[in-house]
CSV table of C-alpha atoms in Angstrom, one decimal:
chain,number,residue,atom,x,y,z
A,219,UNK,CA,-25.4,6.0,-23.7
A,220,UNK,CA,-25.2,5.5,-20.0
A,221,UNK,CA,-27.3,3.3,-17.8
A,222,UNK,CA,-27.6,4.6,-14.2
A,223,UNK,CA,-29.5,3.8,-11.0
A,224,UNK,CA,-31.1,7.1,-9.9
A,225,UNK,CA,-33.9,8.7,-7.9
A,226,UNK,CA,-36.9,10.6,-9.3
A,227,UNK,CA,-38.5,13.4,-7.3
A,228,UNK,CA,-42.3,13.0,-6.9
A,229,UNK,CA,-44.2,16.3,-6.7
A,230,UNK,CA,-45.9,16.9,-3.4
A,231,UNK,CA,-49.6,16.4,-3.3
A,232,UNK,CA,-51.9,19.3,-3.2
A,233,UNK,CA,-51.9,20.8,0.3
A,234,UNK,CA,-48.6,19.1,1.2
A,235,UNK,CA,-45.6,21.1,2.3
A,236,UNK,CA,-42.7,21.3,-0.2
A,237,UNK,CA,-40.5,19.3,2.1
A,238,UNK,CA,-42.9,16.4,1.7
A,239,UNK,CA,-41.8,15.7,-1.8
A,240,UNK,CA,-41.2,12.0,-2.2
A,241,UNK,CA,-38.6,10.0,-4.2
A,242,UNK,CA,-38.9,6.9,-6.4
A,243,UNK,CA,-35.9,4.7,-7.4
A,244,UNK,CA,-35.4,4.1,-11.1
A,245,UNK,CA,-33.1,2.6,-13.7
A,246,UNK,CA,-32.4,5.3,-16.4
A,247,UNK,CA,-30.8,5.3,-19.8
A,248,UNK,CA,-29.2,8.6,-20.8
A,249,UNK,CA,-27.7,9.7,-24.1
A,250,UNK,CA,-26.7,13.1,-25.7
A,251,UNK,CA,-29.3,12.7,-28.5
A,252,UNK,CA,-32.2,10.9,-26.8
A,253,UNK,CA,-32.1,12.5,-23.4
A,254,UNK,CA,-33.1,10.4,-20.4
A,255,UNK,CA,-35.3,7.4,-20.7
A,256,UNK,CA,-37.0,5.6,-17.8
A,257,UNK,CA,-36.4,1.9,-18.2
A,258,UNK,CA,-37.9,0.9,-14.8
A,259,UNK,CA,-39.5,3.0,-12.1
A,260,UNK,CA,-40.4,2.1,-8.5
A,261,UNK,CA,-44.2,1.7,-8.3
A,262,UNK,CA,-44.7,1.2,-12.0
A,263,UNK,CA,-45.4,-2.1,-13.8
A,264,UNK,CA,-43.0,-4.0,-15.9
A,265,UNK,CA,-43.2,-7.3,-17.8
A,266,UNK,CA,-45.7,-10.0,-16.7
A,267,UNK,CA,-47.5,-7.2,-14.8
A,268,UNK,CA,-44.6,-7.2,-12.3
A,269,UNK,CA,-44.6,-4.1,-10.1
A,270,UNK,CA,-41.1,-2.7,-9.5
A,271,UNK,CA,-40.1,-2.1,-5.9
A,272,UNK,CA,-36.9,-0.8,-4.3
A,273,UNK,CA,-34.1,-1.6,-4.1
A,274,UNK,CA,-32.9,-1.8,-7.7
A,275,UNK,CA,-29.6,-3.4,-8.3
A,276,UNK,CA,-26.7,-1.8,-10.3
A,277,UNK,CA,-27.3,-2.0,-14.0
A,278,UNK,CA,-25.0,-3.4,-16.7
A,279,UNK,CA,-25.1,-2.1,-20.2
A,280,UNK,CA,-23.7,-3.0,-23.6
A,281,UNK,CA,-24.2,-1.4,-27.1
A,282,UNK,CA,-25.4,-3.8,-29.9
A,283,UNK,CA,-26.5,-3.4,-33.5
A,284,UNK,CA,-30.1,-3.6,-32.2
A,285,UNK,CA,-29.7,-1.0,-29.5
A,286,UNK,CA,-28.4,-0.9,-25.9
A,287,UNK,CA,-28.8,-4.0,-23.7
A,288,UNK,CA,-29.3,-3.3,-20.0
A,289,UNK,CA,-29.5,-6.0,-17.3
A,290,UNK,CA,-30.4,-5.4,-13.6
A,291,UNK,CA,-32.1,-6.9,-10.6
A,292,UNK,CA,-35.0,-5.3,-8.7
A,293,UNK,CA,-37.3,-6.3,-5.9
A,294,UNK,CA,-40.9,-7.1,-6.7
A,295,UNK,CA,-44.0,-8.0,-4.6
A,296,UNK,CA,-43.1,-11.7,-4.9
A,297,UNK,CA,-39.4,-11.4,-4.5
A,298,UNK,CA,-36.4,-10.2,-6.5
A,299,UNK,CA,-36.0,-10.8,-10.3
A,300,UNK,CA,-33.4,-10.3,-13.0
A,301,UNK,CA,-34.6,-8.1,-15.9
A,302,UNK,CA,-33.2,-7.6,-19.4
A,303,UNK,CA,-33.9,-4.6,-21.6
A,304,UNK,CA,-33.3,-5.5,-25.2
A,305,UNK,CA,-34.4,-3.7,-28.4
A,306,UNK,CA,-36.8,-1.5,-26.5
A,307,UNK,CA,-38.5,-4.5,-24.7
A,308,UNK,CA,-38.1,-5.4,-21.0
A,309,UNK,CA,-38.2,-9.0,-20.0
A,310,UNK,CA,-38.2,-10.7,-16.6
A,311,UNK,CA,-35.8,-13.6,-17.2
A,312,UNK,CA,-35.1,-15.0,-13.7
A,313,UNK,CA,-37.4,-14.5,-10.7
A,314,UNK,CA,-36.8,-15.8,-7.2
A,315,UNK,CA,-38.8,-18.9,-6.4
A,316,UNK,CA,-38.1,-20.5,-9.8
A,317,UNK,CA,-36.9,-24.2,-9.4
A,318,UNK,CA,-33.3,-25.0,-10.5
A,319,UNK,CA,-31.2,-28.2,-10.3
A,320,UNK,CA,-29.9,-27.0,-6.9
A,321,UNK,CA,-33.2,-25.9,-5.5
A,322,UNK,CA,-35.5,-22.8,-5.7
A,323,UNK,CA,-33.9,-19.4,-6.2
A,324,UNK,CA,-34.1,-17.5,-2.9
A,325,UNK,CA,-31.7,-14.6,-3.5
A,326,UNK,CA,-30.4,-12.4,-6.4
A,327,UNK,CA,-27.4,-10.2,-5.9
A,328,UNK,CA,-28.0,-6.4,-6.3
A,329,UNK,CA,-24.5,-6.1,-7.9
A,330,UNK,CA,-24.0,-5.7,-11.6
A,331,UNK,CA,-25.0,-8.8,-13.6
A,332,UNK,CA,-22.6,-10.2,-16.2
A,333,UNK,CA,-23.8,-9.3,-19.8
A,334,UNK,CA,-22.9,-10.2,-23.3
A,335,UNK,CA,-24.0,-8.6,-26.6
A,336,UNK,CA,-26.1,-11.7,-27.5
A,337,UNK,CA,-28.2,-11.2,-24.4
A,338,UNK,CA,-26.4,-13.8,-22.3
A,339,UNK,CA,-26.5,-12.8,-18.6
A,340,UNK,CA,-24.9,-14.1,-15.4
A,341,UNK,CA,-25.8,-13.3,-11.9
A,342,UNK,CA,-24.8,-14.4,-8.4
A,343,UNK,CA,-27.7,-16.0,-6.6
A,344,UNK,CA,-28.7,-18.1,-3.6
A,345,UNK,CA,-30.5,-21.4,-3.6
A,346,UNK,CA,-31.3,-22.9,-0.2
A,347,UNK,CA,-28.6,-20.7,1.3
A,348,UNK,CA,-26.0,-22.0,-1.2
A,349,UNK,CA,-24.3,-19.3,-3.3
A,350,UNK,CA,-24.3,-20.1,-7.0
A,351,UNK,CA,-23.6,-18.4,-10.3
A,352,UNK,CA,-26.3,-18.7,-12.9
A,353,UNK,CA,-25.7,-18.1,-16.6
A,354,UNK,CA,-28.7,-17.6,-18.9
A,355,UNK,CA,-28.3,-18.0,-22.7
A,356,UNK,CA,-31.4,-17.8,-24.9
A,357,UNK,CA,-33.6,-18.8,-21.9
A,358,UNK,CA,-31.3,-21.8,-21.1
A,359,UNK,CA,-29.9,-21.8,-17.6
A,360,UNK,CA,-26.7,-23.4,-16.4
A,361,UNK,CA,-24.7,-23.3,-13.2
A,362,UNK,CA,-21.0,-22.9,-14.0
A,363,UNK,CA,-20.0,-22.3,-10.3
A,364,UNK,CA,-21.4,-23.0,-6.8
A,365,UNK,CA,-20.3,-23.3,-3.2
A,366,UNK,CA,-18.5,-26.6,-2.5
A,367,UNK,CA,-17.0,-26.9,-6.0
A,368,UNK,CA,-13.4,-27.9,-6.1
A,369,UNK,CA,-10.8,-25.3,-7.1
A,370,UNK,CA,-7.7,-26.2,-9.2
A,371,UNK,CA,-5.8,-26.4,-5.9
A,372,UNK,CA,-8.1,-28.9,-4.2
A,373,UNK,CA,-9.8,-26.5,-1.9
A,374,UNK,CA,-13.5,-25.8,-2.1
A,375,UNK,CA,-15.4,-22.6,-3.1
A,376,UNK,CA,-16.9,-21.0,0.0
A,377,UNK,CA,-18.3,-17.7,-1.2
A,378,UNK,CA,-18.8,-16.0,-4.5
A,379,UNK,CA,-18.8,-12.5,-5.9
A,380,UNK,CA,-20.7,-11.0,-8.8
A,381,UNK,CA,-19.7,-12.4,-12.2
A,382,UNK,CA,-18.2,-10.4,-15.2
A,383,UNK,CA,-18.7,-11.7,-18.8
A,384,UNK,CA,-16.3,-10.9,-21.6
A,385,UNK,CA,-17.2,-10.5,-25.3
A,386,UNK,CA,-15.5,-13.8,-26.0
A,387,UNK,CA,-17.7,-15.6,-23.4
A,388,UNK,CA,-15.2,-16.0,-20.6
A,389,UNK,CA,-16.5,-15.4,-17.1
A,390,UNK,CA,-14.5,-13.8,-14.3
A,391,UNK,CA,-15.6,-14.4,-10.7
A,392,UNK,CA,-14.1,-13.5,-7.4
A,393,UNK,CA,-14.4,-16.2,-4.7
A,394,UNK,CA,-13.2,-17.2,-1.3
A,395,UNK,CA,-12.1,-20.8,-0.7
A,396,UNK,CA,-12.1,-23.0,2.4
A,397,UNK,CA,-8.6,-21.9,3.2
A,398,UNK,CA,-9.9,-18.3,3.6
A,399,UNK,CA,-8.1,-17.1,0.5
A,400,UNK,CA,-9.7,-14.6,-1.9
A,401,UNK,CA,-9.0,-15.5,-5.5
A,402,UNK,CA,-10.1,-14.4,-9.0
A,403,UNK,CA,-11.1,-17.2,-11.2
A,404,UNK,CA,-11.9,-17.3,-14.9
A,405,UNK,CA,-14.2,-19.9,-16.6
A,406,UNK,CA,-14.0,-20.8,-20.2
A,407,UNK,CA,-16.9,-21.7,-22.5
A,408,UNK,CA,-16.7,-25.3,-21.3
A,409,UNK,CA,-16.9,-24.2,-17.6
A,410,UNK,CA,-13.4,-25.3,-16.9
A,411,UNK,CA,-12.0,-22.7,-14.5
A,412,UNK,CA,-8.5,-21.5,-13.5
A,413,UNK,CA,-7.1,-19.0,-11.1
A,414,UNK,CA,-6.1,-15.8,-12.9
A,415,UNK,CA,-2.4,-16.0,-13.4
A,416,UNK,CA,-2.0,-19.8,-13.4
A,417,UNK,CA,0.3,-21.2,-16.0
A,418,UNK,CA,-2.6,-23.2,-17.5
A,419,UNK,CA,-4.5,-19.9,-18.2
A,420,UNK,CA,-1.4,-18.2,-19.7
A,421,UNK,CA,-1.0,-21.2,-22.0
A,422,UNK,CA,-4.7,-21.2,-23.0
A,423,UNK,CA,-4.5,-17.5,-23.9
A,424,UNK,CA,-1.3,-17.9,-25.9
A,425,UNK,CA,-2.8,-20.9,-27.7
């Protein structure tokens, strides 16, 4: 199965010219046996009676024993939200405006969210103009990384990229520090993080 961000052609209304055909953005799931399934379509309603609007973010997908998991962000009339499709059910798991320990969520990245087979998701967000990484596990939210956090070299995190989750629960995040250097960091399950390639990381993997 393949999850894609696509466009659907809307037939022209009666009396319209053919060139007036419209388009709606959508997140689609395609498979050789099941064809194409519309998971979310611009203008239609999702969970909590939330109306999908463009733009949709890039989807992440994983196969599980219960079916395919798909995570993506999309705009709604009240702001953006992070959605999770699991076992044939769509859930809105993180909307903008929700209050967190670092303030209300004001921005959600349109990049691919991190995703694990147990439904754990991770997304780059903004709270009061502070970039943070949110990780959601069984509706529990934590913040493993945010701007201003010290790196292993004593500099501070300045900006963050979209997170990637591994099957073992590690998180890879690209970031820029206050020295203007771009680095790739990995966080373990205890949120301890290291620059990729550090001796400490090599030791932890070998151990």
